[in-house]
Short mmCIF file of N, CA and C in Angstrom, two decimals:
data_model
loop_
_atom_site.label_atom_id
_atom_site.label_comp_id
_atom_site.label_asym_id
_atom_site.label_seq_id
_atom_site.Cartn_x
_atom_site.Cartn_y
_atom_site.Cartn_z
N UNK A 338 0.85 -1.18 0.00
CA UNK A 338 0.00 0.00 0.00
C UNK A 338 0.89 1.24 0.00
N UNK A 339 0.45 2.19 -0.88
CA UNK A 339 1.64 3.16 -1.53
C UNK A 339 1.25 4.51 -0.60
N UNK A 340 1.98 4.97 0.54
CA UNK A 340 1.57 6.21 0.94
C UNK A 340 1.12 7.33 0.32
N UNK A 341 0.14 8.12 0.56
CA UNK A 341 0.16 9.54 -0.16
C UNK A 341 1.07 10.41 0.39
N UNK A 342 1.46 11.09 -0.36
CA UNK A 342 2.37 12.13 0.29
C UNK A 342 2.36 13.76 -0.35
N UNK A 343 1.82 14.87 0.86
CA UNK A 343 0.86 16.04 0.51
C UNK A 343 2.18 16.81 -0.26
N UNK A 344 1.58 18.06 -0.94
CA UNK A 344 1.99 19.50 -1.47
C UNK A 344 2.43 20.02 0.23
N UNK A 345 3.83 20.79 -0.48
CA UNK A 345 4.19 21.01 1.26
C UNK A 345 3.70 22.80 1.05
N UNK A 346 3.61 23.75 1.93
CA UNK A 346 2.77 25.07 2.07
C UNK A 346 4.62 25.72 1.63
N UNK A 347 4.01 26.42 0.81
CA UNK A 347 4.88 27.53 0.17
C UNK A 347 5.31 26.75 -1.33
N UNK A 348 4.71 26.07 -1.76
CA UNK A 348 4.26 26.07 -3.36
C UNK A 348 4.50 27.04 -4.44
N UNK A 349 4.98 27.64 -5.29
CA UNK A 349 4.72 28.37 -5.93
C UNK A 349 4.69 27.89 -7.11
N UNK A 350 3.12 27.66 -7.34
CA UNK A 350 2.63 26.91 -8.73
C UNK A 350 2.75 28.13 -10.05
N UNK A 351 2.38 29.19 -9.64
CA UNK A 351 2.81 30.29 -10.95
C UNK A 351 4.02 29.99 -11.51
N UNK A 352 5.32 29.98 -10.61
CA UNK A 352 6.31 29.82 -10.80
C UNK A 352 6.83 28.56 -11.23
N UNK A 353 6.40 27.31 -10.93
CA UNK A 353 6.42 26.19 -11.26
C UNK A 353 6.12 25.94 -12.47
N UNK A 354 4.74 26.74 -13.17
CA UNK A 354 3.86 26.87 -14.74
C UNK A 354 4.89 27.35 -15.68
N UNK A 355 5.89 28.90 -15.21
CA UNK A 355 6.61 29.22 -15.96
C UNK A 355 7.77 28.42 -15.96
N UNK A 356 7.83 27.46 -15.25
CA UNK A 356 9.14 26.76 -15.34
C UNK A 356 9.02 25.77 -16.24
N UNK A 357 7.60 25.39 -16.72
CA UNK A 357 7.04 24.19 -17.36
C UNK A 357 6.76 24.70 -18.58
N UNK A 358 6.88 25.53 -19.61
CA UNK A 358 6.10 26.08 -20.98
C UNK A 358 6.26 24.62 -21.73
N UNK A 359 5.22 24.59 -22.20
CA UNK A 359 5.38 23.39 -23.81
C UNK A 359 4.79 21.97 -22.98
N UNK A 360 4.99 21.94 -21.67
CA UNK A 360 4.78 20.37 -20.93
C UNK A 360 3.15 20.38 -20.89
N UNK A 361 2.98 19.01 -21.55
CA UNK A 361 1.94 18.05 -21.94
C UNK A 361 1.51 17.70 -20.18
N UNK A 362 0.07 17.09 -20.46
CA UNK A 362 -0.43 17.21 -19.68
C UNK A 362 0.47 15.39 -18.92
N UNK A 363 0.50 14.50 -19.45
CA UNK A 363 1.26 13.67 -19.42
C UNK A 363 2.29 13.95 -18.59
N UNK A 364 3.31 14.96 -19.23
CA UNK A 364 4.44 15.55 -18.52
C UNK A 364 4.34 16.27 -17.13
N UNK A 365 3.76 16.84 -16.95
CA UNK A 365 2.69 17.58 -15.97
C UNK A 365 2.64 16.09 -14.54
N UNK A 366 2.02 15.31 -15.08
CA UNK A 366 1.90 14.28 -14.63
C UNK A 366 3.14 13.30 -13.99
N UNK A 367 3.82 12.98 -14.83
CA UNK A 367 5.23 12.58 -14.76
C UNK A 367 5.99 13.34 -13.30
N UNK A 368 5.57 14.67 -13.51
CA UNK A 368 6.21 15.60 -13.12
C UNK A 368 5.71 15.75 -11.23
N UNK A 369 4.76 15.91 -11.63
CA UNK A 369 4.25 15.28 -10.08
C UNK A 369 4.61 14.22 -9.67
N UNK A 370 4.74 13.25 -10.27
CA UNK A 370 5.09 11.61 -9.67
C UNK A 370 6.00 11.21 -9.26
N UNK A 371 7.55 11.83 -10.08
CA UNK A 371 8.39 11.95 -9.73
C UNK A 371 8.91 12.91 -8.54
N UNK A 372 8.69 13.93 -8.49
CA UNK A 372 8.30 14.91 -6.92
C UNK A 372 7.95 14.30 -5.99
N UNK A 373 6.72 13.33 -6.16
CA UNK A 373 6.67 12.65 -4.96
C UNK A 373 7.45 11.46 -4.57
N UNK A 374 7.70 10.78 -5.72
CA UNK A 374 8.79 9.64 -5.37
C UNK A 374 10.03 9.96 -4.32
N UNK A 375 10.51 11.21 -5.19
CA UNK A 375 12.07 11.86 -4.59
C UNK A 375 11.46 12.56 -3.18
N UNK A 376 10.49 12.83 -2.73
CA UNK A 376 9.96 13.37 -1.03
C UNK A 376 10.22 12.16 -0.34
N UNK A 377 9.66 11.25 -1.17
CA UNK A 377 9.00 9.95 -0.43
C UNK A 377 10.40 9.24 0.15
N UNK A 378 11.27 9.46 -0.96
CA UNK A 378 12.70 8.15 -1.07
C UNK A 378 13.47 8.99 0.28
N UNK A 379 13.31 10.48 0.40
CA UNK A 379 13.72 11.61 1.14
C UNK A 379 13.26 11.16 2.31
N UNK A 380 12.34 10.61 2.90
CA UNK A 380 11.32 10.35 4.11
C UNK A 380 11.02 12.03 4.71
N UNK A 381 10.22 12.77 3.75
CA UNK A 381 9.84 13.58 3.85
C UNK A 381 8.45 13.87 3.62
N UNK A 382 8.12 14.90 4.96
CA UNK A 382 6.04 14.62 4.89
C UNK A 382 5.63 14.85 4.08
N UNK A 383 6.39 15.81 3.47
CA UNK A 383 5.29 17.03 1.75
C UNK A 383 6.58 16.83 0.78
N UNK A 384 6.15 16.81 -0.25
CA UNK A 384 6.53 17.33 -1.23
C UNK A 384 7.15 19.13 -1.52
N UNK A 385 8.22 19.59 -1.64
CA UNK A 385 8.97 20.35 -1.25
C UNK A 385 9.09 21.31 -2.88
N UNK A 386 9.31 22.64 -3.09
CA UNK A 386 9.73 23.10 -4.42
C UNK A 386 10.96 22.76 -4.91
N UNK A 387 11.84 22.02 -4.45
CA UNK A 387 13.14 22.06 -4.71
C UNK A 387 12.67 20.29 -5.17
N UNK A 388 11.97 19.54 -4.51
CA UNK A 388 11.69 18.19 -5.25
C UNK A 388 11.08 18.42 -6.51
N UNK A 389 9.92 19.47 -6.66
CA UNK A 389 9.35 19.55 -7.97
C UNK A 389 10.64 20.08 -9.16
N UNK A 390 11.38 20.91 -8.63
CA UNK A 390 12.37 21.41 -9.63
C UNK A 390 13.37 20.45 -10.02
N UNK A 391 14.06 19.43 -9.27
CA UNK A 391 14.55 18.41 -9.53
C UNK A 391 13.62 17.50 -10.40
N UNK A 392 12.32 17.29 -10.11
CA UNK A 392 11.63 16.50 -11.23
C UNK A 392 11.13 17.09 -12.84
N UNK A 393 11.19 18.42 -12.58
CA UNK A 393 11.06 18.54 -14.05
C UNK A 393 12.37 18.99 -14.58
N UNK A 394 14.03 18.92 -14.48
CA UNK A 394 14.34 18.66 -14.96
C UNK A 394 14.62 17.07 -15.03
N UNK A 395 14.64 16.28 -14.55
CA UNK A 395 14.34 14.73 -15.10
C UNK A 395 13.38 14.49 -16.25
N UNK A 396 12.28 15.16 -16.16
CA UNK A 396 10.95 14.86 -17.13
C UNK A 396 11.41 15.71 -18.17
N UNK A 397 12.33 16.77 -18.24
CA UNK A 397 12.69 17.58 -19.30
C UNK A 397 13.40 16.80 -20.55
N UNK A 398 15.02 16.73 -19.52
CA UNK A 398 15.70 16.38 -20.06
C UNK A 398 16.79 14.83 -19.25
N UNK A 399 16.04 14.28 -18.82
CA UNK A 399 16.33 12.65 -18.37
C UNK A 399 17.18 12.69 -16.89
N UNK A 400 17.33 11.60 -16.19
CA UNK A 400 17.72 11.24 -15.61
C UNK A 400 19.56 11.75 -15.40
N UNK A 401 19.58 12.22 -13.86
CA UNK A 401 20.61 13.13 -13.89
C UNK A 401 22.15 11.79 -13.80
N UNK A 402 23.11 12.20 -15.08
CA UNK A 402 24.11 10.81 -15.23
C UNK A 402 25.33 10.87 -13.88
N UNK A 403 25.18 10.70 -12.79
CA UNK A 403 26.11 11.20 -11.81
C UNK A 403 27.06 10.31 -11.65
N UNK A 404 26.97 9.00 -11.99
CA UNK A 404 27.91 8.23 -12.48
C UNK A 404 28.62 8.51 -13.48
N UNK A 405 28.45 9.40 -14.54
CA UNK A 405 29.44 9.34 -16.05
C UNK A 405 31.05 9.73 -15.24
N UNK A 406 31.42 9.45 -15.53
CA UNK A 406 33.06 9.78 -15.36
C UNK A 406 33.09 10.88 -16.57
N UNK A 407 33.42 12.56 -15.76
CA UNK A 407 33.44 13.26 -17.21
C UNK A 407 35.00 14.09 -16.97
N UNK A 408 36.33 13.65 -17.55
CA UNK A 408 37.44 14.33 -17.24
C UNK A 408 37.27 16.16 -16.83
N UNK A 409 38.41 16.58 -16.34
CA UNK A 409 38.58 17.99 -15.70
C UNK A 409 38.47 18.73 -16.73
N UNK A 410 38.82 18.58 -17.84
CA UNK A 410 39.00 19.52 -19.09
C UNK A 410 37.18 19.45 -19.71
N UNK A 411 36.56 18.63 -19.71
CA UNK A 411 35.09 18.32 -20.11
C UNK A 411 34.44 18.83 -19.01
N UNK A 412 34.80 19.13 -18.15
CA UNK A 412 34.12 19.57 -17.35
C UNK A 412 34.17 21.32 -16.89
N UNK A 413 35.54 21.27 -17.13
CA UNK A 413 35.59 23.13 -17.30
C UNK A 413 34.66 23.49 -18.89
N UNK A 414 34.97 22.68 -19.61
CA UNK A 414 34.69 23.41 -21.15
C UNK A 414 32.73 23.02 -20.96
N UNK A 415 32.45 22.70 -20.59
CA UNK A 415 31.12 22.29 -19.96
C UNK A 415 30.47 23.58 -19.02
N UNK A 416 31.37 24.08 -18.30
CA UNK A 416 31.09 24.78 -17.12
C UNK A 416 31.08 26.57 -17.77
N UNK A 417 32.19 26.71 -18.98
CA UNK A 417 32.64 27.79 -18.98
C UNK A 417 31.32 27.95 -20.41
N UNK A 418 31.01 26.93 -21.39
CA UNK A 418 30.21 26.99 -21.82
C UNK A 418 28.39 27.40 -21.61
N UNK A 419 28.46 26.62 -20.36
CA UNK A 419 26.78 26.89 -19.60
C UNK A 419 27.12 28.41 -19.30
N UNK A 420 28.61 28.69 -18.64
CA UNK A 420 28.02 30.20 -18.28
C UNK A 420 27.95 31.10 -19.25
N UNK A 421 28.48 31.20 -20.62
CA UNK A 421 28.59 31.56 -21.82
C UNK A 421 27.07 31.56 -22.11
N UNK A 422 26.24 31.08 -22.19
CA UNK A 422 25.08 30.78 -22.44
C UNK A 422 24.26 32.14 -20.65
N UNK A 423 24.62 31.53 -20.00
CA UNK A 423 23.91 32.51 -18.52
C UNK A 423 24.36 34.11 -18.69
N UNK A 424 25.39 34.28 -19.34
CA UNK A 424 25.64 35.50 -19.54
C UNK A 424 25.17 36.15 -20.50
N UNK A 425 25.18 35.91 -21.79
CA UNK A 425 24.49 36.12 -22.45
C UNK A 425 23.09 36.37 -22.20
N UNK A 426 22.47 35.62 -21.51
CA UNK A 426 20.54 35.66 -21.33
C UNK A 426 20.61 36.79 -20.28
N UNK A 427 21.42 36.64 -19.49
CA UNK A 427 21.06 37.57 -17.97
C UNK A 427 21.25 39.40 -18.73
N UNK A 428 22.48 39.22 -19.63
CA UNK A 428 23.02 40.95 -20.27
C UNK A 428 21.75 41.25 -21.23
N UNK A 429 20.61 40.35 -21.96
CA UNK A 429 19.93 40.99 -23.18
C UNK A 429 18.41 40.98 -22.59
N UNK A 430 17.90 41.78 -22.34
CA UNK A 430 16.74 42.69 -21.76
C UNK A 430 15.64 41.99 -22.51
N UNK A 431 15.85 41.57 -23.70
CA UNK A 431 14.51 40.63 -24.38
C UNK A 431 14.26 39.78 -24.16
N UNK A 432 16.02 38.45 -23.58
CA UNK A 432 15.82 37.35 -23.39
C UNK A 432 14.94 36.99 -22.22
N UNK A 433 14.27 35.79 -21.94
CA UNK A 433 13.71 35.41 -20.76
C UNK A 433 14.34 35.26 -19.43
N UNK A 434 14.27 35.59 -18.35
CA UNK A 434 15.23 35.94 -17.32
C UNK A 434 15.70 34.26 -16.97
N UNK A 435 16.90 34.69 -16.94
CA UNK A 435 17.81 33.29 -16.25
C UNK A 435 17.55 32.43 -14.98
N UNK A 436 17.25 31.64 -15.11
CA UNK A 436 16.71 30.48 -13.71
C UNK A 436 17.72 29.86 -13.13
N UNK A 437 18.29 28.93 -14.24
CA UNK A 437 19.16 28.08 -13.39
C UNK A 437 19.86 27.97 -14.43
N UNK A 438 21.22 27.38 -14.05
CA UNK A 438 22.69 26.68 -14.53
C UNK A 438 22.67 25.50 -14.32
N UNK A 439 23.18 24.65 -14.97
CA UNK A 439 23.84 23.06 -14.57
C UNK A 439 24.43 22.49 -15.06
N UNK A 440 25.52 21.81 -14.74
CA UNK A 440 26.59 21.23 -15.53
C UNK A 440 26.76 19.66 -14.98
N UNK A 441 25.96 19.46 -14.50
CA UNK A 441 25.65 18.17 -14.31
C UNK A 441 24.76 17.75 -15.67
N UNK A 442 25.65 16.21 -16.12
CA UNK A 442 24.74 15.31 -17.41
C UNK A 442 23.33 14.94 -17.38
N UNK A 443 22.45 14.89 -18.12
CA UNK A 443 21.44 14.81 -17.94
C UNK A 443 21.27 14.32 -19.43
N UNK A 444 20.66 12.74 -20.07
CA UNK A 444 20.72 12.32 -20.96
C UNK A 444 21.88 13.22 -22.06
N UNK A 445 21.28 13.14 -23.53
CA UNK A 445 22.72 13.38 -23.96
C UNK A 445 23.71 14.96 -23.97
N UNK A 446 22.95 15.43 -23.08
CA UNK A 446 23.39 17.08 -22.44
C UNK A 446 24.78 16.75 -21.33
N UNK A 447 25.67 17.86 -21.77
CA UNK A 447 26.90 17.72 -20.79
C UNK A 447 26.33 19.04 -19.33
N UNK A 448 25.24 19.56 -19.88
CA UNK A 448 24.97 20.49 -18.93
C UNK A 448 23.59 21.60 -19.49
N UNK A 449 23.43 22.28 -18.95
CA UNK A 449 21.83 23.82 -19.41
C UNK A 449 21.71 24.29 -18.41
N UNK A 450 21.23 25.53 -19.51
CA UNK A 450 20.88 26.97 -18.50
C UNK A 450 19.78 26.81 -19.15
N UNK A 451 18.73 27.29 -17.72
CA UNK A 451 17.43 27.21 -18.17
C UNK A 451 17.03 29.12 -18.21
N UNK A 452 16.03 29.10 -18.65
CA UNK A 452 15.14 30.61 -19.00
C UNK A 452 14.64 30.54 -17.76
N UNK A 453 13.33 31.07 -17.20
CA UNK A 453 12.05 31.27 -17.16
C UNK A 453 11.69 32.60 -16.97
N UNK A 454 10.85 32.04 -18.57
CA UNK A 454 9.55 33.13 -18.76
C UNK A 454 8.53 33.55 -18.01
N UNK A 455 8.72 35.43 -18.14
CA UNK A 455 7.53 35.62 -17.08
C UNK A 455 6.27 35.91 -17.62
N UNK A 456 5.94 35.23 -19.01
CA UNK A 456 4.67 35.00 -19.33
C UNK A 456 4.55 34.12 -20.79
N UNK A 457 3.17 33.70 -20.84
CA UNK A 457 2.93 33.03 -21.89
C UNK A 457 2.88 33.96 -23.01
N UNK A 458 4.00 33.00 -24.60
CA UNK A 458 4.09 34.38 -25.26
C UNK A 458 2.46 33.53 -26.46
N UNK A 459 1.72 34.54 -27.29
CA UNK A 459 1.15 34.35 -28.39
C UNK A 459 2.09 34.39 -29.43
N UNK A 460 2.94 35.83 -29.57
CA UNK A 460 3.88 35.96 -30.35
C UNK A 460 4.68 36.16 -30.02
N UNK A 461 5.84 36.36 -30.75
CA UNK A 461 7.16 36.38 -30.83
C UNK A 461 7.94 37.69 -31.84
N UNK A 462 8.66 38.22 -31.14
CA UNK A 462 9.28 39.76 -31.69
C UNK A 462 10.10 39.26 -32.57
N UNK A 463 10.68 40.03 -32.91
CA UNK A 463 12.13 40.32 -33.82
C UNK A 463 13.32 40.14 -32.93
N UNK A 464 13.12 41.06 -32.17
CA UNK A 464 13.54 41.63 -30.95
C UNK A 464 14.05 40.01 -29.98
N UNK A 465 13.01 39.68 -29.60
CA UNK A 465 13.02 38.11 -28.80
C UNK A 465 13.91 36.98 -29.79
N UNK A 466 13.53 37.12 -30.63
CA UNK A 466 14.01 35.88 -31.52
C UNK A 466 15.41 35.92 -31.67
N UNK A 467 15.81 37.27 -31.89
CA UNK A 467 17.03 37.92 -31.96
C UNK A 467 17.60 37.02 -30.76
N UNK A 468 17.53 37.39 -29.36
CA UNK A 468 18.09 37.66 -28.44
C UNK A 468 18.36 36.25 -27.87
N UNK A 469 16.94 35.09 -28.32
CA UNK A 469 17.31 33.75 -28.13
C UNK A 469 17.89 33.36 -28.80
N UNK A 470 18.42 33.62 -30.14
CA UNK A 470 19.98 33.30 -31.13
C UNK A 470 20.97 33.11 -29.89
N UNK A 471 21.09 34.47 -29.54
CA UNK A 471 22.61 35.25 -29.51
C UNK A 471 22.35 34.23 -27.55
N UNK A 472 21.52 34.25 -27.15
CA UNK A 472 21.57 32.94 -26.07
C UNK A 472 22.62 31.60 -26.46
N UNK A 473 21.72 31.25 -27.78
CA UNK A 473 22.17 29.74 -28.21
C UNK A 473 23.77 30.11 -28.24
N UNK A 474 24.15 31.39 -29.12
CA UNK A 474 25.80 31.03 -29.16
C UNK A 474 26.36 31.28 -28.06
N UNK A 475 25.76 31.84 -27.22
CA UNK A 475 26.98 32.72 -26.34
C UNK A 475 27.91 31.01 -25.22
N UNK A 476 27.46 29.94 -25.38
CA UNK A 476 28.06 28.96 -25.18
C UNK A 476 29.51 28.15 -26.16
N UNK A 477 29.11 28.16 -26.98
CA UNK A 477 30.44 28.22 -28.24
C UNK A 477 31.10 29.59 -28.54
N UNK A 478 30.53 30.54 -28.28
CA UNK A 478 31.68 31.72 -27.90
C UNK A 478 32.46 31.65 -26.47
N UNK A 479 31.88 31.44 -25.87
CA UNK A 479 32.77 31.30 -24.55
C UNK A 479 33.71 29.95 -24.75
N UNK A 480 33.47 28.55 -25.64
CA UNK A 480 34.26 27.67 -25.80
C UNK A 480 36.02 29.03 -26.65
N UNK A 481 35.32 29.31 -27.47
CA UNK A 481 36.15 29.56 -28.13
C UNK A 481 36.87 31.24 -27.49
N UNK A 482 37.07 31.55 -26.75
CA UNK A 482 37.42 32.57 -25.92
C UNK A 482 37.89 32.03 -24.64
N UNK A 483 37.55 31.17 -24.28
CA UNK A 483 38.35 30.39 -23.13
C UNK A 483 38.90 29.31 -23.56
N UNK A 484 39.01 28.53 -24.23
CA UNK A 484 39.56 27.40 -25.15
C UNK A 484 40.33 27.18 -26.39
N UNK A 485 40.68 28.77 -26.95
CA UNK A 485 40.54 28.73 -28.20
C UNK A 485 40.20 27.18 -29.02
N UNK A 486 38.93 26.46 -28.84
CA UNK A 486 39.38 25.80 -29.76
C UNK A 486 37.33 25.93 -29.36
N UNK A 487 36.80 24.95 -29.71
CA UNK A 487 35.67 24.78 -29.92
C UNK A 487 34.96 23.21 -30.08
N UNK A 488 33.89 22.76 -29.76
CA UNK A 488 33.36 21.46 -29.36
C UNK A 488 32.13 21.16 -30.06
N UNK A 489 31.51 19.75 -29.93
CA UNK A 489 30.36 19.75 -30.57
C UNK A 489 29.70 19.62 -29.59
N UNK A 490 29.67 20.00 -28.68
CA UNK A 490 28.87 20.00 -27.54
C UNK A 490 27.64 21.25 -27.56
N UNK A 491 27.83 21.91 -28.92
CA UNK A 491 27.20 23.14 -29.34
C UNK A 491 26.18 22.86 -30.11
N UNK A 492 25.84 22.06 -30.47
CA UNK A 492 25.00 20.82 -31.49
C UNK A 492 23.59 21.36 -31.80
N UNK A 493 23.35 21.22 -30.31
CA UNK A 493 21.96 21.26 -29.91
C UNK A 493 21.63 22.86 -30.82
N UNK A 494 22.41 23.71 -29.64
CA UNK A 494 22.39 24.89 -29.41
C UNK A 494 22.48 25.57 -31.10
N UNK A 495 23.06 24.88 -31.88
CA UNK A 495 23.00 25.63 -33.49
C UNK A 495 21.79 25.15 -33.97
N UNK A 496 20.96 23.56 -33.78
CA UNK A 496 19.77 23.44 -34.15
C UNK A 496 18.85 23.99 -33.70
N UNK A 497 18.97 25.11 -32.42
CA UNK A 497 17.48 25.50 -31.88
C UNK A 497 18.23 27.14 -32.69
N UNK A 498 19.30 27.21 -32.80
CA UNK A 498 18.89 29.00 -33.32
C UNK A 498 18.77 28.71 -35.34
N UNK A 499 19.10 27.40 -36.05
CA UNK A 499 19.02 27.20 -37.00
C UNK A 499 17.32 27.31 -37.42
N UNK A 500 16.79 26.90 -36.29
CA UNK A 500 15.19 26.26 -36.44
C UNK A 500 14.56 27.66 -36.02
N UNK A 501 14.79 28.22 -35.70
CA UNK A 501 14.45 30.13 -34.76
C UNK A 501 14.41 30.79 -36.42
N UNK A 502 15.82 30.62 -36.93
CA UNK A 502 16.36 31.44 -38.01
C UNK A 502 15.23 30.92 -39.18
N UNK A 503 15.30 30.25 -39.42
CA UNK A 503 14.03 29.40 -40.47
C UNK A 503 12.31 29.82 -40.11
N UNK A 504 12.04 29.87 -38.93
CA UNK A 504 11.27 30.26 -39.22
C UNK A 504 10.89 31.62 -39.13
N UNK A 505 11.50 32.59 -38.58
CA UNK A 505 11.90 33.76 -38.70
C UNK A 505 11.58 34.17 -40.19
N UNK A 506 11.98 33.37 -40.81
CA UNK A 506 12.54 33.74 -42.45
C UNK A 506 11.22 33.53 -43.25
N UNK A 507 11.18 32.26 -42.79
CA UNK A 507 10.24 31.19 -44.03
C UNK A 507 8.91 31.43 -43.38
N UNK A 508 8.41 31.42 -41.84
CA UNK A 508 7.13 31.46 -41.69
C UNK A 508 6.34 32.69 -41.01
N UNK A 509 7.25 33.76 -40.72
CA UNK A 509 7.07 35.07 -39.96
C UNK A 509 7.56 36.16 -40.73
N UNK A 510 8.00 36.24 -41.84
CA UNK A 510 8.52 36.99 -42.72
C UNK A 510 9.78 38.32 -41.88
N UNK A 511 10.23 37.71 -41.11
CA UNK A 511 11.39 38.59 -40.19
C UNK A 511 12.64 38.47 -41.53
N UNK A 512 12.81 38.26 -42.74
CA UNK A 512 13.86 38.33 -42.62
C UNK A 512 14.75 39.27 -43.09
#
């Protein structure tokens, strides 16, 4: 027989919503379940904000790899990269304000900086679209300014401003 285990008082579900944009109701779900698992495994009465934030990044982007063995050099160029990316979002006034850092693995991610938005957008500026580009690079600029050399650890980060830039172009007529 599976205990219930409550919402602990000081919740902040607004804040929790903006931490969640795009998550399916499924995910949503997930997202609770796992929160309570990690209270539960915790032997803790409620469910806590810092358990929900640990579970949606699991439900985001997978299971945190704390076993990988990741050398000192992968791990600075990892570190100096995420903040390359935090600096960038925190200096440009359009981007969505900066939440969190992490350089801990998380499926095939060596690390992320997360946003959160302080509202649901309908549309999308010039202005915004712009500013989430210059997000995506500011991680392979910092490789290459602290490293001179550069990684594919940037992968991701050229397909989400490649896919921004496209439709910018092709379906919003920004270009």
């Amino acid at each position: 027989h599976a205990k219930k285990i409550k919402m602990g008082e000081g919740i902040d579900f607004e804040r929790l919503a903006r931490q969640t944009p795009m998550f399916s109701g499924a995910e949503l779900e997930a997202l609770i379940n796992e929160a309570a698992i990690s209270a539960s495994m915790a032997a803790k009465d409620c469910v806590e904000m810092i358990d929900l934030e640990e579970a949606r990044d699991k439900v985001r982007w997978g299971r945190a790899k704390k076993s990988r063995v990741v050398d000192e050099h992968d791990k600075s160029m990892t570190a100096y990269h995420e903040a390359g990316h935090a600096l960038v979002q925190y200096m440009l006034k359009e981007a969505d304000p900066l939440h969190k850092v992490s350089i801990i693995p998380r499926g095939p991610y060596g690390g992320a900086t997360f946003a959160l938005p302080e509202k649901d957008r309908m549309y999308y500026s010039k202005k915004y679209c712009v500013a989430q580009m210059q997000v995506c690079f500011g991680g392979r600029i910092a490789e290459e300014i602290f490293f001179e050399d550069i990684t594919s650890g940037a992968s991701s980060d050229i397909m989400q401003a490649t896919s921004m830039a496209k439709e910018m172009v092709v379906s919003w007529g920004m270009g």
